[in-house]
Structure formats: C-alpha cells, structure tokens
C-alpha cells in the first residue's frame, strides 16, 4: 500500500510535467503528416463508419437496441473503448520506448503511463462531442443522468493508470507480453459489449454474469446507461465492488513491481 501511495504522489507532484510532455507528444507524432493532428480524429471516425455499415446496416439492418438506434448506441460505447484501447497499448510501451530518457536523467518513470492517458484525452473529448451530436440527431436528449459521465470518467482514468503501471512494468520484464496484450485487447473488443449487446436472452445467464465482470465493459456500459438514462451507478452494487477491486489489485501489484525493478529498467531493456 505504501508503494501505491508513493505512485499516486508522484503523479500529483509531476502533473505539470505530465501535461507538458503529453502536448509535445501530440504535436510530434503527426508532424510529418500532411493532415497532422487531424488523423487523431479521422481514424476513429473512419472506424466508426466501417463498424456501423457492417454491424449496424449489414448484419442488424438498422434495428434498434432497447428502442435506441444502433448508431448512437454503438458510438457511445466505442468512444470510451477507442480511448481505453489506445491508452492501454501505448502505456504498455511507455517505459520501453523512453529508455533514453530514463537512463540519461533523473526522471519520475512512474508518470510515463499517465502521460499516455493525458495525451489521448483530446481525441476522447472530440469523440464524446461527436457522440452527443449523433445522439441529438437520433432524438437522444440530455438528462440529469448525463452527469454520471463524471463518475465513469473517473473510473476510466483510475483503471487506465492502475492497468498502465502494471502493463508498462511487465512489458519491460517480459518482452513477449506486449504481443499477448495486443491479442487480449482484440479479444476484449468483442467481449466488452462495444458492437453488440450480450445482455440478452441469446447468451446464457452465467456467461453474461462473467462477461459483466470485465472492467472495460463496466466503463463502456456505464457511459451507455448514463446517456440513455437506463440505470444509475449506485444500483450496480456488486459490479462496483468488482471494478474497484480490479483497480486496487493492479495498482498494488503494478506499483510494487514498478518500484522493485525500477532501478534495473535500463539493464533489463
């Protein structure tokens, strides 16, 4: 627990550095491209268009989900997923890619995964605005439950920081872990309720209960329930405990491994 508190304090004490480096990374990543940062927004929009045509028009024939059009239902789920997927993969490589910075200067290495969280926030906010516009065009209007997005946003950030510090450390210790994580995230894309609703009679009840324990599903489904006013987070007693249990577990294990091996990162890489 002491190591987890140390990790949290490092994030708070270096918040200025986190935002400065994240802004630099945003500009540096696409500086050689003609459209520059526009790709941050074009890529997810292209992906949304493809998934809507294939799953919304092709397979579902535009059918509604719980009385809600498939397009707004899908977009509100895919928005946090795109963010979490990219941050998870970027954070897992954050220490490995910054070995030069780690070896040549005194630097709070634990903030590297958090930098990846912050650097991707611009795309997330843009996608959320796009989601709201899609909702309004499909007669989904704001309600008081939209304020619950604040809670699910906090959940999402907490989960990504905890999972990120764990993945970034394991990726240094075990080189093959990055490949395994990529495969896992591809599988979770279909098991997190992003493109289809598995909370139906088509799936066995025990299977649904297991899939609901997925932290990524908790966030995706939470954003959906808040937008469509289909429930409140305080009604999800067991799932709340399971989710925050996952966050605490990865935070404790990740911070322990991070501080145990941090002095050896350069040699391991």
mmCIF file of C-alpha atoms in Angstrom:
data_model
loop_
_atom_site.group_PDB
_atom_site.id
_atom_site.type_symbol
_atom_site.label_atom_id
_atom_site.label_comp_id
_atom_site.label_asym_id
_atom_site.label_seq_id
_atom_site.Cartn_x
_atom_site.Cartn_y
_atom_site.Cartn_z
ATOM 1 C CA UNK A 1 0.000 0.000 0.000
ATOM 2 C CA UNK A 2 2.911 2.350 0.731
ATOM 3 C CA UNK A 3 4.186 1.893 -2.811
ATOM 4 C CA UNK A 4 0.735 2.691 -4.227
ATOM 5 C CA UNK A 5 0.623 5.946 -2.250
ATOM 6 C CA UNK A 6 4.113 6.808 -3.468
ATOM 7 C CA UNK A 7 2.943 6.222 -7.046
ATOM 8 C CA UNK A 8 -0.099 8.456 -6.581
ATOM 9 C CA UNK A 9 2.017 11.233 -5.021
ATOM 10 C CA UNK A 10 4.435 11.124 -7.951
ATOM 11 C CA UNK A 11 1.536 11.645 -10.361
ATOM 12 C CA UNK A 12 0.265 14.649 -8.385
ATOM 13 C CA UNK A 13 3.693 16.223 -7.844
ATOM 14 C CA UNK A 14 4.566 15.971 -11.540
ATOM 15 C CA UNK A 15 1.205 16.931 -13.037
ATOM 16 C CA UNK A 16 2.784 19.895 -14.845
ATOM 17 C CA UNK A 17 5.416 17.695 -16.491
ATOM 18 C CA UNK A 18 2.740 15.188 -17.492
ATOM 19 C CA UNK A 19 0.694 17.817 -19.361
ATOM 20 C CA UNK A 20 3.733 19.440 -21.000
ATOM 21 C CA UNK A 21 5.139 16.170 -22.336
ATOM 22 C CA UNK A 22 1.705 14.994 -23.488
ATOM 23 C CA UNK A 23 1.232 18.193 -25.518
ATOM 24 C CA UNK A 24 4.664 17.727 -27.073
ATOM 25 C CA UNK A 25 3.894 14.108 -27.986
ATOM 26 C CA UNK A 26 0.613 15.133 -29.632
ATOM 27 C CA UNK A 27 2.468 17.521 -31.932
ATOM 28 C CA UNK A 28 5.488 15.308 -32.560
ATOM 29 C CA UNK A 29 3.591 12.152 -33.528
ATOM 30 C CA UNK A 30 1.944 13.610 -36.638
ATOM 31 C CA UNK A 31 4.304 16.456 -37.561
ATOM 32 C CA UNK A 32 5.482 14.674 -40.730
ATOM 33 C CA UNK A 33 1.921 14.009 -41.958
ATOM 34 C CA UNK A 34 0.091 16.400 -44.263
ATOM 35 C CA UNK A 35 -3.066 16.346 -42.149
ATOM 36 C CA UNK A 36 -1.153 16.386 -38.873
ATOM 37 C CA UNK A 37 -3.330 16.068 -35.769
ATOM 38 C CA UNK A 38 -6.420 15.662 -37.947
ATOM 39 C CA UNK A 39 -5.600 11.940 -38.046
ATOM 40 C CA UNK A 40 -6.355 11.810 -34.317
ATOM 41 C CA UNK A 41 -9.988 12.417 -35.251
ATOM 42 C CA UNK A 42 -10.224 10.982 -38.761
ATOM 43 C CA UNK A 43 -9.069 7.479 -37.823
ATOM 44 C CA UNK A 44 -11.745 6.780 -35.169
ATOM 45 C CA UNK A 45 -14.434 8.363 -37.361
ATOM 46 C CA UNK A 46 -13.450 6.094 -40.258
ATOM 47 C CA UNK A 47 -13.563 3.084 -37.935
ATOM 48 C CA UNK A 48 -16.997 4.078 -36.644
ATOM 49 C CA UNK A 49 -18.251 4.352 -40.223
ATOM 50 C CA UNK A 50 -16.961 0.878 -41.054
ATOM 51 C CA UNK A 51 -18.453 -0.760 -37.938
ATOM 52 C CA UNK A 52 -21.798 0.984 -38.459
ATOM 53 C CA UNK A 53 -22.027 -0.182 -42.089
ATOM 54 C CA UNK A 54 -21.016 -3.770 -41.259
ATOM 55 C CA UNK A 55 -22.794 -4.328 -37.930
ATOM 56 C CA UNK A 56 -25.499 -1.666 -37.985
ATOM 57 C CA UNK A 57 -26.658 -1.742 -41.578
ATOM 58 C CA UNK A 58 -25.372 -5.064 -42.869
ATOM 59 C CA UNK A 59 -25.958 -7.507 -40.017
ATOM 60 C CA UNK A 60 -28.568 -5.708 -37.925
ATOM 61 C CA UNK A 61 -30.358 -3.976 -40.822
ATOM 62 C CA UNK A 62 -30.518 -0.791 -38.763
ATOM 63 C CA UNK A 63 -32.540 -2.427 -35.982
ATOM 64 C CA UNK A 64 -32.837 -0.643 -32.663
ATOM 65 C CA UNK A 65 -31.250 -1.856 -29.419
ATOM 66 C CA UNK A 66 -33.606 -1.488 -26.444
ATOM 67 C CA UNK A 67 -35.578 1.003 -28.522
ATOM 68 C CA UNK A 68 -32.433 3.029 -29.312
ATOM 69 C CA UNK A 69 -30.978 3.367 -32.799
ATOM 70 C CA UNK A 70 -27.903 1.217 -33.351
ATOM 71 C CA UNK A 71 -25.689 4.119 -34.448
ATOM 72 C CA UNK A 72 -25.951 6.217 -31.228
ATOM 73 C CA UNK A 73 -25.846 3.017 -29.150
ATOM 74 C CA UNK A 74 -22.649 1.901 -30.854
ATOM 75 C CA UNK A 75 -20.937 5.301 -30.899
ATOM 76 C CA UNK A 76 -21.341 5.955 -27.161
ATOM 77 C CA UNK A 77 -19.785 2.549 -26.475
ATOM 78 C CA UNK A 78 -16.983 2.776 -28.995
ATOM 79 C CA UNK A 79 -15.887 6.238 -27.809
ATOM 80 C CA UNK A 80 -14.526 5.152 -24.394
ATOM 81 C CA UNK A 81 -13.336 1.863 -25.906
ATOM 82 C CA UNK A 82 -11.132 3.567 -28.527
ATOM 83 C CA UNK A 83 -9.645 5.718 -25.781
ATOM 84 C CA UNK A 84 -9.045 2.820 -23.358
ATOM 85 C CA UNK A 85 -7.662 0.535 -26.053
ATOM 86 C CA UNK A 86 -5.153 3.055 -27.336
ATOM 87 C CA UNK A 87 -4.062 4.197 -23.884
ATOM 88 C CA UNK A 88 -3.634 0.596 -22.710
ATOM 89 C CA UNK A 89 -1.374 -0.304 -25.640
ATOM 90 C CA UNK A 90 0.545 2.994 -25.568
ATOM 91 C CA UNK A 91 1.076 2.820 -21.802
ATOM 92 C CA UNK A 92 2.424 -0.724 -22.041
ATOM 93 C CA UNK A 93 5.241 0.583 -24.274
ATOM 94 C CA UNK A 94 5.806 3.859 -22.433
ATOM 95 C CA UNK A 95 8.822 2.821 -20.325
ATOM 96 C CA UNK A 96 10.396 0.670 -23.023
ATOM 97 C CA UNK A 97 10.247 3.490 -25.581
ATOM 98 C CA UNK A 98 11.660 6.086 -23.177
ATOM 99 C CA UNK A 99 14.724 4.147 -22.128
ATOM 100 C CA UNK A 100 16.967 7.023 -23.304
ATOM 101 C CA UNK A 101 15.185 9.493 -21.055
ATOM 102 C CA UNK A 102 15.240 7.054 -18.152
ATOM 103 C CA UNK A 103 18.973 6.353 -18.455
ATOM 104 C CA UNK A 104 20.287 9.882 -19.018
ATOM 105 C CA UNK A 105 18.438 11.949 -16.433
ATOM 106 C CA UNK A 106 16.658 11.767 -13.109
ATOM 107 C CA UNK A 107 13.076 11.293 -14.167
ATOM 108 C CA UNK A 108 9.913 10.081 -12.376
ATOM 109 C CA UNK A 109 9.450 6.973 -14.528
ATOM 110 C CA UNK A 110 6.056 6.177 -12.991
ATOM 111 C CA UNK A 111 4.443 9.124 -14.804
ATOM 112 C CA UNK A 112 5.201 7.719 -18.280
ATOM 113 C CA UNK A 113 1.985 5.617 -18.475
ATOM 114 C CA UNK A 114 -0.026 8.607 -17.184
ATOM 115 C CA UNK A 115 1.406 10.789 -19.943
ATOM 116 C CA UNK A 116 -0.180 8.397 -22.457
ATOM 117 C CA UNK A 117 -3.531 8.799 -20.698
ATOM 118 C CA UNK A 118 -3.398 12.595 -20.907
ATOM 119 C CA UNK A 119 -2.043 12.737 -24.476
ATOM 120 C CA UNK A 120 -5.086 10.826 -25.757
ATOM 121 C CA UNK A 121 -7.705 12.887 -23.933
ATOM 122 C CA UNK A 122 -8.144 15.400 -26.760
ATOM 123 C CA UNK A 123 -9.365 12.670 -29.083
ATOM 124 C CA UNK A 124 -11.683 11.343 -26.384
ATOM 125 C CA UNK A 125 -13.334 14.742 -25.795
ATOM 126 C CA UNK A 126 -13.747 15.247 -29.541
ATOM 127 C CA UNK A 127 -15.331 11.826 -29.928
ATOM 128 C CA UNK A 128 -17.644 12.495 -26.978
ATOM 129 C CA UNK A 129 -18.875 15.715 -28.608
ATOM 130 C CA UNK A 130 -19.419 13.769 -31.841
ATOM 131 C CA UNK A 131 -21.359 11.166 -29.851
ATOM 132 C CA UNK A 132 -23.632 13.825 -28.359
ATOM 133 C CA UNK A 133 -24.331 15.242 -31.834
ATOM 134 C CA UNK A 134 -25.201 11.764 -33.129
ATOM 135 C CA UNK A 135 -27.493 11.312 -30.133
ATOM 136 C CA UNK A 136 -29.277 14.613 -30.703
ATOM 137 C CA UNK A 137 -29.807 13.754 -34.373
ATOM 138 C CA UNK A 138 -31.406 10.491 -33.210
ATOM 139 C CA UNK A 139 -33.626 12.216 -30.614
ATOM 140 C CA UNK A 140 -31.492 11.297 -27.605
ATOM 141 C CA UNK A 141 -31.675 14.432 -25.462
ATOM 142 C CA UNK A 142 -29.712 15.420 -22.341
ATOM 143 C CA UNK A 143 -30.982 14.220 -18.967
ATOM 144 C CA UNK A 144 -29.757 14.531 -15.397
ATOM 145 C CA UNK A 145 -28.164 11.079 -15.730
ATOM 146 C CA UNK A 146 -25.571 12.539 -18.104
ATOM 147 C CA UNK A 147 -23.796 13.895 -15.014
ATOM 148 C CA UNK A 148 -22.935 10.282 -14.191
ATOM 149 C CA UNK A 149 -20.402 10.501 -17.008
ATOM 150 C CA UNK A 150 -18.205 12.282 -14.446
ATOM 151 C CA UNK A 151 -18.169 9.168 -12.271
ATOM 152 C CA UNK A 152 -17.468 6.825 -15.183
ATOM 153 C CA UNK A 153 -14.755 9.152 -16.473
ATOM 154 C CA UNK A 154 -13.039 8.966 -13.067
ATOM 155 C CA UNK A 155 -13.418 5.173 -13.169
ATOM 156 C CA UNK A 156 -11.874 5.056 -16.630
ATOM 157 C CA UNK A 157 -8.856 7.184 -15.690
ATOM 158 C CA UNK A 158 -8.251 5.279 -12.440
ATOM 159 C CA UNK A 159 -8.417 1.947 -14.271
ATOM 160 C CA UNK A 160 -6.079 3.070 -17.057
ATOM 161 C CA UNK A 161 -3.453 4.414 -14.633
ATOM 162 C CA UNK A 162 -3.533 1.252 -12.495
ATOM 163 C CA UNK A 163 -3.545 -1.086 -15.503
ATOM 164 C CA UNK A 164 -0.957 1.080 -17.276
ATOM 165 C CA UNK A 165 1.643 0.969 -14.500
ATOM 166 C CA UNK A 166 1.215 -2.813 -14.350
ATOM 167 C CA UNK A 167 1.485 -3.353 -18.113
ATOM 168 C CA UNK A 168 4.420 -0.971 -18.576
ATOM 169 C CA UNK A 169 6.429 -2.808 -15.920
ATOM 170 C CA UNK A 170 5.557 -6.310 -17.133
ATOM 171 C CA UNK A 171 6.441 -5.288 -20.704
ATOM 172 C CA UNK A 172 9.974 -4.489 -19.538
ATOM 173 C CA UNK A 173 10.302 -7.734 -17.593
ATOM 174 C CA UNK A 174 8.722 -9.982 -20.240
ATOM 175 C CA UNK A 175 9.277 -8.906 -23.858
ATOM 176 C CA UNK A 176 6.525 -11.132 -25.265
ATOM 177 C CA UNK A 177 3.918 -9.541 -23.011
ATOM 178 C CA UNK A 178 3.222 -6.697 -25.459
ATOM 179 C CA UNK A 179 2.187 -9.166 -28.145
ATOM 180 C CA UNK A 180 -0.017 -11.026 -25.677
ATOM 181 C CA UNK A 181 -1.632 -7.763 -24.571
ATOM 182 C CA UNK A 182 -2.411 -6.776 -28.157
ATOM 183 C CA UNK A 183 -4.161 -10.103 -28.712
ATOM 184 C CA UNK A 184 -6.037 -9.748 -25.438
ATOM 185 C CA UNK A 185 -7.301 -6.269 -26.365
ATOM 186 C CA UNK A 186 -8.522 -7.537 -29.756
ATOM 187 C CA UNK A 187 -10.490 -10.235 -27.956
ATOM 188 C CA UNK A 188 -11.852 -7.810 -25.349
ATOM 189 C CA UNK A 189 -13.108 -5.562 -28.145
ATOM 190 C CA UNK A 190 -15.761 -8.179 -28.882
ATOM 191 C CA UNK A 191 -16.262 -9.256 -25.252
ATOM 192 C CA UNK A 192 -16.829 -5.770 -23.844
ATOM 193 C CA UNK A 193 -20.200 -5.127 -25.462
ATOM 194 C CA UNK A 194 -18.837 -2.486 -27.829
ATOM 195 C CA UNK A 195 -20.527 -3.701 -31.032
ATOM 196 C CA UNK A 196 -23.304 -5.937 -29.748
ATOM 197 C CA UNK A 197 -25.349 -6.340 -26.603
ATOM 198 C CA UNK A 198 -24.650 -9.663 -24.914
ATOM 199 C CA UNK A 199 -27.099 -8.872 -22.078
ATOM 200 C CA UNK A 200 -29.865 -10.624 -23.975
ATOM 201 C CA UNK A 201 -31.574 -13.986 -23.902
ATOM 202 C CA UNK A 202 -29.298 -15.100 -26.732
ATOM 203 C CA UNK A 203 -26.471 -15.600 -24.206
ATOM 204 C CA UNK A 204 -26.630 -17.979 -21.215
ATOM 205 C CA UNK A 205 -27.119 -16.102 -17.936
ATOM 206 C CA UNK A 206 -23.910 -17.479 -16.310
ATOM 207 C CA UNK A 207 -21.889 -16.338 -19.329
ATOM 208 C CA UNK A 208 -23.416 -12.858 -19.137
ATOM 209 C CA UNK A 209 -22.539 -12.603 -15.436
ATOM 210 C CA UNK A 210 -18.905 -13.464 -16.179
ATOM 211 C CA UNK A 211 -18.635 -11.019 -19.093
ATOM 212 C CA UNK A 212 -20.086 -8.231 -16.926
ATOM 213 C CA UNK A 213 -17.087 -8.513 -14.593
ATOM 214 C CA UNK A 214 -14.822 -7.135 -17.331
ATOM 215 C CA UNK A 215 -13.590 -3.641 -16.241
ATOM 216 C CA UNK A 216 -13.725 -2.401 -19.835
ATOM 217 C CA UNK A 217 -17.362 -3.452 -20.092
ATOM 218 C CA UNK A 218 -18.111 -1.677 -16.799
ATOM 219 C CA UNK A 219 -16.951 1.642 -18.267
ATOM 220 C CA UNK A 220 -18.486 1.138 -21.724
ATOM 221 C CA UNK A 221 -21.834 0.067 -20.312
ATOM 222 C CA UNK A 222 -21.728 2.866 -17.750
ATOM 223 C CA UNK A 223 -21.387 5.539 -20.409
ATOM 224 C CA UNK A 224 -24.299 3.966 -22.285
ATOM 225 C CA UNK A 225 -26.594 3.745 -19.267
ATOM 226 C CA UNK A 226 -25.858 7.361 -18.389
ATOM 227 C CA UNK A 227 -26.557 8.634 -21.906
ATOM 228 C CA UNK A 228 -29.769 6.665 -22.371
ATOM 229 C CA UNK A 229 -30.928 7.012 -18.745
ATOM 230 C CA UNK A 230 -31.180 3.237 -18.317
ATOM 231 C CA UNK A 231 -29.799 2.954 -14.793
ATOM 232 C CA UNK A 232 -27.553 4.527 -12.174
ATOM 233 C CA UNK A 233 -24.103 3.528 -10.971
ATOM 234 C CA UNK A 234 -25.181 3.241 -7.329
ATOM 235 C CA UNK A 235 -27.551 0.465 -8.358
ATOM 236 C CA UNK A 236 -24.614 -1.666 -9.541
ATOM 237 C CA UNK A 237 -23.507 -2.732 -6.059
ATOM 238 C CA UNK A 238 -21.617 -5.924 -6.845
ATOM 239 C CA UNK A 239 -20.191 -4.701 -10.152
ATOM 240 C CA UNK A 240 -18.952 -1.516 -8.449
ATOM 241 C CA UNK A 241 -17.050 -3.559 -5.883
ATOM 242 C CA UNK A 242 -15.614 -5.885 -8.530
ATOM 243 C CA UNK A 243 -14.469 -2.984 -10.719
ATOM 244 C CA UNK A 244 -12.750 -1.073 -7.918
ATOM 245 C CA UNK A 245 -11.299 -4.378 -6.728
ATOM 246 C CA UNK A 246 -9.637 -4.782 -10.142
ATOM 247 C CA UNK A 247 -8.315 -1.196 -9.947
ATOM 248 C CA UNK A 248 -6.886 -1.736 -6.460
ATOM 249 C CA UNK A 249 -5.344 -5.095 -7.392
ATOM 250 C CA UNK A 250 -3.490 -3.796 -10.463
ATOM 251 C CA UNK A 251 -2.488 -0.605 -8.632
ATOM 252 C CA UNK A 252 -0.969 -2.547 -5.722
ATOM 253 C CA UNK A 253 0.727 -5.208 -7.844
ATOM 254 C CA UNK A 254 1.827 -2.753 -10.536
ATOM 255 C CA UNK A 255 3.292 -0.225 -8.089
ATOM 256 C CA UNK A 256 5.091 -2.980 -6.166
ATOM 257 C CA UNK A 257 6.701 -4.397 -9.308
ATOM 258 C CA UNK A 258 7.488 -0.925 -10.625
ATOM 259 C CA UNK A 259 9.446 0.198 -7.560
ATOM 260 C CA UNK A 260 11.065 -3.195 -7.115
ATOM 261 C CA UNK A 261 12.566 -3.234 -10.611
ATOM 262 C CA UNK A 262 12.764 0.489 -11.468
ATOM 263 C CA UNK A 263 16.469 0.727 -10.701
ATOM 264 C CA UNK A 264 17.087 -2.123 -13.151
ATOM 265 C CA UNK A 265 14.899 -0.922 -16.033
ATOM 266 C CA UNK A 266 17.828 0.256 -18.150
ATOM 267 C CA UNK A 267 19.683 -3.037 -17.754
ATOM 268 C CA UNK A 268 16.536 -5.076 -18.466
ATOM 269 C CA UNK A 269 15.764 -3.100 -21.611
#
